[in-house]
Coordinates of C-alpha atoms and ligand atoms in Angstrom, one line a residue:
M240 CA 0.0 0.0 0.0
R241 CA 2.7 2.4 1.1
L242 CA 4.7 1.5 -2.1
V243 CA 1.9 2.4 -4.4
L244 CA 1.6 5.7 -2.8
V245 CA 5.4 6.3 -3.3
L246 CA 5.3 5.6 -6.9
A247 CA 2.1 7.7 -7.4
N248 CA 3.7 10.6 -5.6
L249 CA 7.3 10.6 -7.0
P250 CA 6.6 13.2 -9.7
L251 CA 4.8 15.4 -7.1
L252 CA 7.7 15.2 -4.8
S253 CA 10.3 15.8 -7.3
V254 CA 8.6 18.9 -8.6
V255 CA 8.1 20.3 -5.2
A256 CA 11.6 19.5 -4.1
S257 CA 13.2 21.0 -7.1
E258 CA 11.1 24.2 -6.5
A259 CA 12.1 24.2 -2.9
N260 CA 15.7 23.5 -3.7
T261 CA 16.0 26.5 -5.9
G262 CA 15.5 28.7 -2.9
R263 CA 12.9 30.7 -5.0
P264 CA 10.1 32.2 -2.8
P265 CA 6.9 30.1 -2.9
A266 CA 4.9 30.5 -6.0
T267 CA 2.6 33.4 -6.0
V268 CA -0.7 32.7 -7.6
S269 CA -1.4 34.6 -10.7
S270 CA -5.0 34.8 -11.8
T271 CA -4.2 33.9 -15.4
S272 CA -1.7 31.0 -15.2
E273 CA -2.8 27.6 -14.2
P274 CA 0.1 25.6 -12.6
D275 CA -0.2 21.9 -11.9
E276 CA 1.2 22.4 -8.5
V277 CA 1.4 25.3 -6.1
F278 CA 3.5 25.7 -3.1
V279 CA 2.3 28.1 -0.4
E280 CA 2.3 28.4 3.4
A281 CA -1.4 28.4 4.1
V282 CA -4.4 27.5 2.3
I283 CA -7.9 28.8 3.0
V284 CA -10.9 26.9 1.6
G285 CA -13.8 29.4 0.9
A286 CA -13.9 33.2 0.4
G287 CA -16.9 33.8 2.6
W288 CA -16.5 36.1 5.7
A289 CA -14.7 33.4 7.6
G290 CA -12.2 32.9 4.9
I291 CA -11.7 36.6 4.3
S292 CA -11.2 37.4 8.1
A293 CA -8.7 34.5 8.4
A294 CA -6.8 35.7 5.4
I295 CA -6.8 39.3 6.5
D296 CA -5.5 38.4 9.9
L297 CA -2.7 36.1 8.6
Q298 CA -1.7 38.6 6.1
N299 CA -1.6 41.4 8.6
S300 CA 0.7 39.3 10.8
G301 CA 3.2 38.9 8.1
H302 CA 2.1 35.6 6.5
S303 CA 1.7 36.6 2.8
S304 CA 2.1 33.2 1.3
L305 CA -1.6 32.4 1.1
L306 CA -4.1 31.0 -1.2
I307 CA -7.8 31.4 -0.9
L308 CA -9.6 28.8 -2.9
E309 CA -13.1 29.7 -3.8
A310 CA -15.5 27.4 -5.8
N311 CA -17.9 30.2 -6.8
D312 CA -17.3 32.9 -9.3
Y313 CA -17.6 35.6 -6.7
V314 CA -16.2 36.5 -3.2
G315 CA -18.7 36.6 -0.3
G316 CA -20.4 33.2 0.0
R317 CA -23.7 33.6 1.7
S318 CA -23.4 37.4 1.5
K319 CA -24.4 37.9 -2.1
S320 CA -25.6 41.2 -3.6
K321 CA -27.2 41.1 -7.0
N322 CA -26.5 44.6 -8.5
S323 CA -28.8 46.4 -11.0
D324 CA -26.4 45.6 -13.9
G325 CA -26.6 41.8 -13.0
T326 CA -23.2 41.5 -11.4
I327 CA -22.7 39.8 -8.2
N328 CA -20.6 41.1 -5.3
A329 CA -18.5 43.9 -7.1
P330 CA -16.4 46.3 -5.2
P331 CA -17.8 49.8 -4.8
A332 CA -15.7 51.4 -7.6
E333 CA -17.2 48.9 -10.1
L334 CA -20.9 49.4 -9.0
P335 CA -23.4 50.9 -11.5
S336 CA -24.6 54.4 -10.6
N337 CA -27.9 54.4 -8.9
N338 CA -27.4 50.8 -7.9
V339 CA -30.2 49.0 -6.1
P340 CA -28.5 45.8 -4.8
I341 CA -30.7 42.9 -4.0
E342 CA -29.5 41.1 -1.0
M343 CA -29.8 37.3 -1.7
G344 CA -28.1 36.3 1.4
S345 CA -27.3 38.3 4.6
E346 CA -28.5 41.7 4.8
W347 CA -27.7 43.1 8.3
L348 CA -24.7 43.1 10.6
Y349 CA -26.0 42.0 13.9
E350 CA -23.4 43.6 16.1
T351 CA -22.6 46.3 18.4
E352 CA -19.6 48.6 19.1
R353 CA -17.8 45.9 20.9
G354 CA -17.7 43.6 17.9
S355 CA -14.8 43.1 15.6
Q356 CA -16.6 42.9 12.2
Y357 CA -18.6 46.0 13.1
T358 CA -15.5 47.9 14.0
Y359 CA -13.7 46.8 10.9
L360 CA -16.5 47.7 8.6
K361 CA -17.5 50.9 10.4
R362 CA -13.9 52.3 10.3
R363 CA -13.8 51.8 6.5
G364 CA -17.2 53.5 6.0
Y365 CA -18.9 50.2 5.0
L366 CA -21.8 50.5 7.3
S367 CA -24.7 53.0 7.2
K368 CA -24.7 55.8 9.8
V369 CA -24.8 54.2 13.2
N370 CA -28.1 54.7 15.1
T371 CA -28.9 52.8 18.1
D372 CA -32.6 53.6 17.8
P373 CA -34.2 50.4 16.5
Y374 CA -37.1 52.4 15.2
S375 CA -34.8 54.6 12.9
N376 CA -34.7 54.2 9.2
E377 CA -31.0 54.2 9.3
T378 CA -30.9 51.0 11.1
L379 CA -33.0 48.1 10.4
A380 CA -34.1 46.7 13.6
L381 CA -35.5 43.3 13.9
G382 CA -36.9 43.5 17.3
K383 CA -38.5 40.4 18.7
C384 CA -39.6 38.7 15.5
G385 CA -43.2 39.7 14.6
V386 CA -44.3 40.7 18.0
N387 CA -43.6 44.4 18.4
S388 CA -44.6 47.7 16.8
L389 CA -42.2 47.5 14.0
T390 CA -44.7 45.0 12.4
S391 CA -48.0 45.4 10.6
F392 CA -50.2 42.4 10.9
Y393 CA -52.9 41.5 8.4
W394 CA -55.5 38.7 9.1
Q395 CA -56.6 36.8 6.0
T396 CA -60.4 36.8 5.8
G397 CA -60.9 35.2 2.3
S398 CA -58.9 34.2 -0.8
S399 CA -59.5 37.2 -3.1
P400 CA -57.6 40.3 -3.4
G401 CA -58.2 42.7 -0.5
Q402 CA -59.6 39.9 1.8
S403 CA -57.6 40.7 4.9
Q404 CA -57.8 42.9 7.8
L405 CA -55.1 45.2 9.3
L406 CA -55.0 44.5 13.0
N407 CA -54.7 47.5 15.4
N408 CA -52.1 47.8 18.1
T409 CA -54.6 46.6 20.8
E410 CA -55.4 43.5 18.9
V411 CA -51.8 42.8 18.2
K412 CA -50.8 43.2 21.9
S413 CA -53.5 40.9 23.0
L414 CA -52.5 38.3 20.5
E415 CA -49.0 38.6 21.8
S416 CA -49.8 38.3 25.4
D417 CA -52.6 35.6 25.0
T418 CA -50.7 33.3 22.7
W419 CA -47.0 34.0 22.2
Q420 CA -46.1 34.9 25.7
S421 CA -48.3 32.0 27.0
Y422 CA -46.7 29.7 24.5
N423 CA -43.3 31.0 25.5
S424 CA -43.8 29.9 29.1
F425 CA -45.4 26.7 28.0
K426 CA -42.6 25.7 25.9
S427 CA -39.9 26.0 28.5
S428 CA -41.1 22.6 29.8
C429 CA -41.1 21.0 26.4
S430 CA -38.1 18.8 25.5
S431 CA -39.5 18.2 22.1
S432 CA -39.6 20.1 18.9
H433 CA -41.6 23.1 18.4
E434 CA -43.9 21.2 16.2
Q435 CA -44.8 18.7 18.9
C436 CA -44.8 21.3 21.6
K437 CA -47.1 23.6 19.6
Q438 CA -49.6 20.8 19.0
A439 CA -49.5 20.0 22.8
Y440 CA -50.2 23.6 23.4
F441 CA -53.1 23.8 21.0
N442 CA -54.6 20.7 22.5
S443 CA -54.4 22.3 26.0
R444 CA -56.0 25.4 25.0
N445 CA -59.2 26.7 23.4
L446 CA -57.8 29.1 20.9
S447 CA -59.7 31.1 18.4
S448 CA -58.9 30.5 14.8
L449 CA -57.0 33.9 14.8
Q450 CA -55.1 33.1 17.8
R451 CA -54.0 29.7 16.5
Q452 CA -53.0 31.1 13.2
Y453 CA -51.1 33.9 14.7
L454 CA -49.0 31.4 16.7
N455 CA -48.5 29.3 13.7
L456 CA -47.2 32.3 11.8
I457 CA -44.9 33.4 14.5
I458 CA -43.4 29.8 15.0
D459 CA -43.4 28.7 11.3
S460 CA -42.3 32.0 9.9
C461 CA -40.3 34.0 12.4
G462 CA -38.8 30.9 14.0
G463 CA -38.0 29.4 10.7
M464 CA -36.6 32.6 9.4
D465 CA -34.3 33.1 12.6
T466 CA -33.1 29.5 12.5
S467 CA -33.7 28.3 8.8
A468 CA -34.8 25.0 10.5
R469 CA -37.9 22.8 10.0
I470 CA -39.8 23.3 13.1
D471 CA -40.1 19.6 13.7
E472 CA -36.3 19.6 14.1
L473 CA -36.0 22.8 16.2
P474 CA -36.0 22.3 20.0
A475 CA -39.0 24.1 21.6
N476 CA -37.0 25.1 24.7
K477 CA -34.7 27.3 22.6
T478 CA -36.0 30.9 21.8
F479 CA -35.6 31.8 18.2
T480 CA -33.3 34.7 18.8
P481 CA -30.5 33.4 20.9
D482 CA -31.2 33.2 24.6
Y483 CA -27.6 33.9 25.5
E484 CA -26.1 37.0 26.9
I485 CA -26.0 38.5 23.3
E486 CA -29.8 38.5 23.0
N487 CA -30.1 42.3 23.4
Y488 CA -27.9 43.0 20.6
W489 CA -30.1 41.2 18.1
Y490 CA -32.5 44.1 18.3
T491 CA -30.6 46.3 15.9
G492 CA -28.9 45.4 12.7
Y493 CA -26.6 47.7 10.7
M494 CA -26.9 47.7 6.9
S495 CA -24.6 48.7 4.2
P496 CA -25.0 52.3 2.9
Q497 CA -27.7 52.8 0.2
G498 CA -26.5 51.4 -3.1
V499 CA -23.8 49.4 -1.7
G500 CA -25.0 46.1 -0.3
F501 CA -23.6 43.6 2.1
G502 CA -22.3 41.2 -0.5
N503 CA -20.6 44.1 -2.4
T504 CA -19.1 45.0 1.0
A505 CA -17.5 41.6 1.3
A506 CA -16.0 42.0 -2.2
A507 CA -14.7 45.5 -1.1
V508 CA -13.0 44.1 2.0
A509 CA -11.5 41.2 0.0
E510 CA -10.0 43.7 -2.5
Q511 CA -6.7 43.7 -0.4
L512 CA -6.5 39.9 -0.9
K513 CA -7.2 39.9 -4.6
D514 CA -3.9 38.4 -5.8
K515 CA -4.4 35.6 -3.4
I516 CA -8.0 34.6 -4.2
R517 CA -8.5 32.0 -6.8
L518 CA -12.1 31.9 -7.9
N519 CA -13.8 29.0 -9.8
S520 CA -11.5 26.8 -7.8
K521 CA -13.4 24.0 -6.1
V522 CA -11.5 22.0 -3.5
V523 CA -12.1 18.3 -4.0
G524 CA -9.4 16.8 -1.8
I525 CA -7.5 17.5 1.4
N526 CA -4.7 15.0 2.1
T527 CA -2.5 15.0 5.2
Y528 CA -1.2 11.5 4.7
T529 CA 1.0 11.6 1.7
V530 CA 3.6 14.1 2.7
P531 CA 4.4 14.2 6.4
G532 CA 4.1 17.6 8.0
K533 CA 2.3 18.9 4.9
V534 CA -1.3 19.2 3.6
I535 CA -2.1 18.5 -0.1
V536 CA -5.2 20.5 -1.2
T537 CA -6.5 19.5 -4.6
Y538 CA -8.8 21.9 -6.4
E539 CA -10.6 21.6 -9.6
V540 CA -10.5 24.4 -12.2
A541 CA -14.1 25.2 -13.3
S542 CA -13.2 26.3 -16.8
S543 CA -10.9 23.4 -17.8
G544 CA -11.9 20.6 -15.2
S545 CA -8.2 20.1 -14.6
Q546 CA -6.8 19.6 -11.1
V547 CA -4.3 21.4 -9.2
R548 CA -2.4 20.4 -6.2
V549 CA -1.3 22.8 -3.5
I550 CA 1.3 21.9 -0.9
A551 CA 0.9 23.8 2.2
N552 CA 1.7 23.8 5.9
S553 CA -1.9 24.1 6.9
V554 CA -5.4 24.6 5.7
V555 CA -8.4 26.4 7.0
V556 CA -11.8 24.9 5.9
T557 CA -14.6 27.4 6.1
V558 CA -17.1 25.6 4.0
S559 CA -20.8 25.3 5.3
L560 CA -22.0 22.5 7.5
N561 CA -24.0 21.0 4.6
V562 CA -21.0 21.0 2.3
L563 CA -19.1 19.2 4.9
K564 CA -22.0 16.7 5.2
S565 CA -21.8 16.3 1.3
S566 CA -18.9 14.3 -0.2
N567 CA -17.6 17.3 -2.1
I568 CA -14.3 17.3 -0.3
N569 CA -12.4 13.9 0.1
F570 CA -10.3 13.9 3.2
V571 CA -7.4 11.5 3.2
P572 CA -7.3 10.0 5.8
Q573 CA -11.0 10.4 6.5
L574 CA -11.9 12.7 9.3
P575 CA -11.9 11.1 12.7
S576 CA -15.2 9.5 13.9
W577 CA -15.8 12.2 16.5
K578 CA -15.8 14.9 13.7
R579 CA -17.9 12.9 11.4
N580 CA -20.5 12.3 14.0
L581 CA -20.6 15.9 14.8
I582 CA -21.0 16.9 11.1
N583 CA -23.8 14.3 10.6
G584 CA -25.6 15.1 13.8
M585 CA -25.7 18.9 13.6
G586 CA -28.4 20.7 11.7
M587 CA -28.3 23.2 8.8
G588 CA -31.6 24.3 7.2
V589 CA -32.8 26.3 4.2
M590 CA -34.2 29.8 4.1
N591 CA -35.2 31.7 0.9
K592 CA -36.1 35.1 -0.2
C593 CA -38.2 36.5 -3.1
V594 CA -37.2 40.0 -3.6
L595 CA -39.6 42.4 -5.6
V596 CA -38.5 45.8 -6.8
W597 CA -40.7 48.5 -8.4
D598 CA -39.4 51.4 -10.4
D599 CA -42.5 53.5 -9.9
E600 CA -41.9 55.4 -6.6
S601 CA -45.6 55.7 -5.9
V602 CA -45.9 51.9 -5.2
S603 CA -44.4 52.4 -1.8
H604 CA -47.5 54.2 -0.7
L605 CA -49.5 51.0 -1.2
F606 CA -47.9 49.2 1.7
P607 CA -47.2 50.3 5.3
S608 CA -43.8 52.0 5.9
K609 CA -43.3 49.6 8.9
K610 CA -40.4 47.3 8.5
W611 CA -42.2 44.1 8.9
I612 CA -45.5 43.1 7.2
E613 CA -47.0 39.7 8.3
L614 CA -49.9 37.9 6.9
I615 CA -51.8 35.7 9.2
S616 CA -53.1 33.1 6.9
N617 CA -56.3 31.1 7.4
Q618 CA -54.8 27.6 7.2
D619 CA -52.2 25.8 9.2
A620 CA -50.4 24.5 6.0
T621 CA -49.9 28.0 4.6
S622 CA -48.9 29.9 7.9
G623 CA -45.3 30.1 7.0
R624 CA -45.6 30.3 3.1
W625 CA -44.6 33.7 1.9
T626 CA -46.3 35.4 4.8
T627 CA -43.4 37.4 6.2
F628 CA -42.3 40.5 4.3
L629 CA -39.5 42.9 5.0
N630 CA -39.9 46.5 3.7
P631 CA -36.5 47.9 3.2
S632 CA -37.8 50.5 0.6
A633 CA -36.3 53.5 2.7
Q634 CA -32.9 51.9 2.8
K635 CA -32.9 50.9 -0.9
G636 CA -34.2 54.1 -2.4
K637 CA -36.8 52.0 -4.4
P638 CA -40.1 50.4 -3.4
T639 CA -38.8 47.0 -2.4
L640 CA -40.4 44.1 -0.7
V641 CA -38.7 40.9 0.5
G642 CA -40.6 37.8 1.1
W643 CA -39.1 35.0 3.2
V644 CA -39.7 31.3 3.6
S645 CA -37.8 28.7 5.6
G646 CA -37.7 25.1 6.5
E647 CA -40.1 23.0 4.8
D648 CA -41.6 25.8 2.8
A649 CA -38.2 26.9 1.6
M650 CA -37.4 23.3 0.4
R651 CA -40.8 23.0 -1.3
M652 CA -40.4 26.2 -3.3
E653 CA -37.0 25.3 -4.5
D654 CA -38.8 22.8 -6.8
Q655 CA -41.1 25.5 -8.1
T656 CA -40.5 27.6 -11.1
D657 CA -39.8 31.4 -10.7
D658 CA -43.3 32.1 -12.1
E659 CA -44.9 29.9 -9.6
V660 CA -43.0 31.4 -6.8
K661 CA -43.8 34.9 -7.8
A662 CA -47.5 34.1 -8.3
E663 CA -47.7 32.7 -4.8
M664 CA -46.0 35.7 -3.3
M665 CA -48.2 38.2 -5.4
S666 CA -51.3 36.4 -4.4
N667 CA -50.5 36.9 -0.6
L668 CA -49.5 40.6 -1.2
K669 CA -52.7 41.1 -3.1
L670 CA -54.8 39.9 -0.1
M671 CA -53.3 42.8 1.8
F672 CA -52.7 45.4 -1.0
P673 CA -55.2 44.6 -3.8
D674 CA -53.8 47.4 -6.1
I675 CA -50.2 46.3 -6.0
P676 CA -48.8 46.2 -9.6
E677 CA -46.4 43.5 -11.0
P678 CA -42.9 44.2 -9.9
D679 CA -40.2 45.3 -12.3
R680 CA -37.6 43.2 -10.8
V681 CA -37.8 39.8 -9.2
V682 CA -34.9 37.9 -7.6
I683 CA -35.6 34.4 -6.1
T684 CA -33.1 32.6 -4.1
R685 CA -32.6 28.8 -3.8
W686 CA -29.9 28.3 -1.1
G687 CA -30.6 24.6 -0.7
K688 CA -29.6 24.0 -4.2
E689 CA -26.6 26.4 -4.3
P690 CA -24.0 23.7 -4.8
N691 CA -21.3 25.4 -2.7
V692 CA -23.5 26.1 0.3
L693 CA -26.3 23.7 0.3
G694 CA -28.5 25.5 2.8
A695 CA -28.8 28.8 4.8
Y696 CA -27.3 28.2 8.3
S697 CA -26.8 25.9 11.0
H698 CA -29.4 25.5 13.9
H699 CA -30.2 23.8 17.1
V700 CA -31.3 20.2 16.8
V701 CA -33.7 18.4 19.5
G702 CA -31.5 16.3 21.8
R703 CA -28.2 18.1 21.0
D704 CA -26.3 20.8 22.6
F705 CA -25.5 23.3 19.9
L706 CA -22.8 25.2 21.8
D707 CA -20.9 22.1 22.7
D708 CA -21.3 20.7 19.1
S709 CA -20.2 23.9 17.5
S710 CA -17.2 24.4 19.6
A711 CA -16.1 20.8 19.0
L712 CA -16.8 21.3 15.2
G713 CA -14.3 24.2 15.3
N714 CA -11.6 21.9 16.9
P715 CA -8.7 21.2 14.4
V716 CA -7.8 17.8 13.1
G717 CA -4.0 18.1 13.0
R718 CA -3.2 20.7 10.3
I719 CA -6.7 20.9 9.2
I720 CA -8.4 23.9 10.9
F721 CA -12.2 24.5 10.9
A722 CA -13.9 27.8 10.7
G723 CA -17.2 29.3 9.5
E724 CA -20.6 30.0 10.7
A725 CA -21.4 26.6 12.1
T726 CA -18.4 26.8 14.4
A727 CA -19.3 30.1 15.8
G728 CA -21.3 29.0 18.9
P729 CA -23.7 31.6 20.1
W730 CA -23.1 33.7 17.0
L731 CA -24.5 30.9 14.7
G732 CA -26.0 31.8 11.5
T733 CA -24.4 35.3 11.3
T734 CA -21.6 37.1 9.4
V735 CA -20.0 38.3 12.6
G736 CA -20.0 34.7 13.8
A737 CA -18.2 33.7 10.6
W738 CA -15.8 36.6 10.9
L739 CA -14.9 35.6 14.5
T740 CA -14.2 32.1 13.6
G741 CA -11.8 33.3 10.8
Q742 CA -9.9 35.2 13.4
R743 CA -9.7 32.1 15.7
A744 CA -8.6 30.0 12.8
A745 CA -5.8 32.4 11.9
I746 CA -4.4 32.2 15.4
E747 CA -4.6 28.3 15.4
M748 CA -2.8 28.2 12.0
K749 CA 0.1 30.4 13.0
Q750 CA 1.7 27.5 14.9
Y751 CA 2.3 25.8 11.5
L752 CA 3.6 28.8 9.7
T753 CA 7.2 29.8 9.8
A754 CA 9.1 32.9 8.8
D755 CA 11.4 31.0 6.5
F756 CA 8.8 28.9 4.7
V757 CA 11.0 27.6 1.9
M758 CA 13.7 26.2 4.2
E759 CA 11.1 24.6 6.3
A760 CA 9.3 23.1 3.4
S761 CA 12.5 21.8 1.9
S762 CA 13.5 20.0 5.1
S763 CA 10.1 18.5 5.7
L764 CA 10.1 17.2 2.0
A765 CA 13.5 15.6 2.7
T766 CA 11.9 13.7 5.6
A767 CA 9.0 12.8 3.2
D768 CA 11.6 11.5 0.6
A769 CA 13.3 9.5 3.3
N770 CA 10.0 8.0 4.5
Y771 CA 9.2 6.8 1.1
I772 CA 12.6 5.9 -0.2
M773 CA 13.5 3.5 2.8
P774 CA 10.6 1.2 2.1
M775 CA 11.2 1.3 -1.6
V776 CA 15.0 0.3 -1.0
A777 CA 13.7 -2.6 1.2
V778 CA 11.3 -3.9 -1.5
L779 CA 14.2 -3.7 -4.1
I780 CA 16.6 -5.6 -1.8
L781 CA 13.9 -8.2 -1.2
Y782 CA 13.3 -8.4 -5.0
F783 CA 17.1 -9.0 -5.8
W784 CA 17.4 -11.5 -2.9
R785 CA 14.4 -13.5 -4.2
A786 CA 15.9 -13.3 -7.7
L787 CA 19.2 -14.7 -6.5
I788 CA 17.8 -17.7 -4.5
Ligands
LIG124 C1 -30.7 33.9 3.0 C2 -29.7 34.3 4.1 C3 -29.9 35.4 4.8 C4 -29.0 35.6 5.7 N1 -29.1 36.8 6.5 C5 -28.2 37.2 7.4 C6 -28.1 38.4 8.0 O1 -29.1 39.3 7.7 N2 -27.2 38.8 8.9 C7 -26.2 37.8 9.2 O2 -25.3 38.2 10.1 N3 -26.2 36.6 8.6 C8 -27.2 36.3 7.7 N4 -27.1 35.1 7.1 C9 -25.9 34.1 7.5 C10 -24.6 34.6 7.0 O3 -24.7 34.9 5.7 C11 -23.7 33.4 7.2 O4 -23.7 33.0 8.4 C12 -22.2 33.8 6.8 O5 -22.2 34.5 5.6 C13 -21.4 32.5 6.7 O6 -20.0 32.9 6.3 P1 -18.9 31.7 6.2 O7 -17.7 32.2 5.6 O8 -19.0 30.9 7.4 O9 -19.6 30.7 5.0 P2 -20.0 31.0 3.5 O10 -20.3 32.3 3.3 O11 -20.8 29.9 3.1 O12 -18.5 30.8 2.9 C14 -17.9 29.6 2.5 C15 -17.3 29.7 1.1 O13 -16.8 28.5 0.8 C16 -17.0 28.2 -0.6 N5 -17.0 26.8 -0.8 C17 -17.8 25.7 -0.6 N6 -17.2 24.5 -0.9 C18 -16.1 24.9 -1.4 C19 -15.0 24.0 -2.1 N7 -15.2 22.7 -2.2 N8 -13.9 24.6 -2.6 C20 -13.8 26.0 -2.5 N9 -14.7 26.7 -1.9 C21 -15.9 26.2 -1.4 C22 -18.5 28.8 -0.8 O14 -18.7 29.0 -2.3 C23 -18.4 30.0 0.1 O15 -18.1 31.1 -0.7 C24 -27.9 34.7 6.0 C25 -27.7 33.6 5.3 C26 -28.6 33.4 4.2 C27 -28.4 32.1 3.4

């Protein structure tokens, strides 16, 4: 077995060794040339926020021999702005004038002054004017999902346009206290999923149809949106917004300045790494076996299908939990069982958006200026199906509505055509706003089918402790370091979580990085040569000895 590997790797070793022996600096990666093998100090898999922050930290501490491999044709991962000219995640200088970016992924920065990503972006002018008033138009506050005065609630009374009723504040307040708050205390004793707990709650109460549907909406839609989980997987004893010390900070989210967009912001931040990022380069293998003390990362070039091997001291893997669950990356040797069990046991859900934009300014007068619009549907089955809408028109400069679906409803719509999705969304909007015209621009996401993400974000699962799981998922396996949103503990599902894990990964990686990389690489390859040559010599002696007798 060992001998086969030796032969298979001789050409690789000789190329690497000859490069190392020349004393030349490690190969820098040009965006045009396509070498067969590359020799760098550190590889980062994925150019989302986790990968970007790890790379910036490494670069800032003097480790410039980096390669960031990104499978997509853009930087930013789950922060993805679609610009008015159709481009995805372009740096500010390349944005069209009067751009109205559509946020397909993350839209807000959930953070405060004490956070690192906030500070980084704020200092560079990448965030809108900071205002801690959650009701201001300059910040986009979430508040407690759906249950505060930032939301307009409509109660569906029929199935034709206009057949809904806007609830007044008193009605909303009593719904909130009679059902949501009451369910909140009921669920603290549930060890099951929200779905089971909700049914138990329904059975124990005599709720009106409005109360029942209101609670369905809050759990299916708000709960799903916060977590991306199916509610039959989501533990009922967890609140939607995190019930940790950071809970208060979720009330306010900072957005990018008008016309910029959060995905474009990621591209802007990554400009400083431009010569180190290789797009359209999907990592297919991570091998820590063949060359002792090294990691061989193999990636596939999208345009040619050819494979390139990168030899490095260490690798940071920032891909999503569902990508780890898939067999997209072949680890050699396979990851240890504790890691595989974690990956399989943890949960990552799906959440999608349908974004509608109108050119006609007067359209915005048709719907309320409040930030959230919720439709309390009249059937259990439709309570989470395009019933939650965000109104970011004030921030976007154009009438815009963003519809959300999550969990099961998000998976269902991924199999529908764009026309079917738009028709469902428009039909719900017409119940509330009968005169709403057809939108001029429609963007629909399908995150579950995005091949390099395969979902929205990680979430709690019944019977597991997410914080323990997440922290263990972030533990390295030798020279393979893990980062990304799912390893962010209490900051799960956020960009700041991803950012923080990148910073942690950079620290962990530094132990494998040296000031004199070429010398270190050369000596470890000598060890590798010795490791393989000795068994080869033994086999040859055996061969000649057998031939002689
Ligand atoms: C619809 C939606 C809305 C969201 N809204 C918010 C929000 O408002 N605020 C917020 O804070 N968070 C939000 N999030 C979550 C946030 O976007 C993520 O937590 C964060 O962007 C994750 O960053 P990451 O670097 O960990 O992972 P990713 O962004 O997924 O980056 C990983 C990168 O790895 C790449 N990759 C995958 N496989 C390979 C491979 N084999 N080889 C090379 N590269 C590979 C991917 O293409 C990707 O670019 C939202 C997410 C979604 C989907």
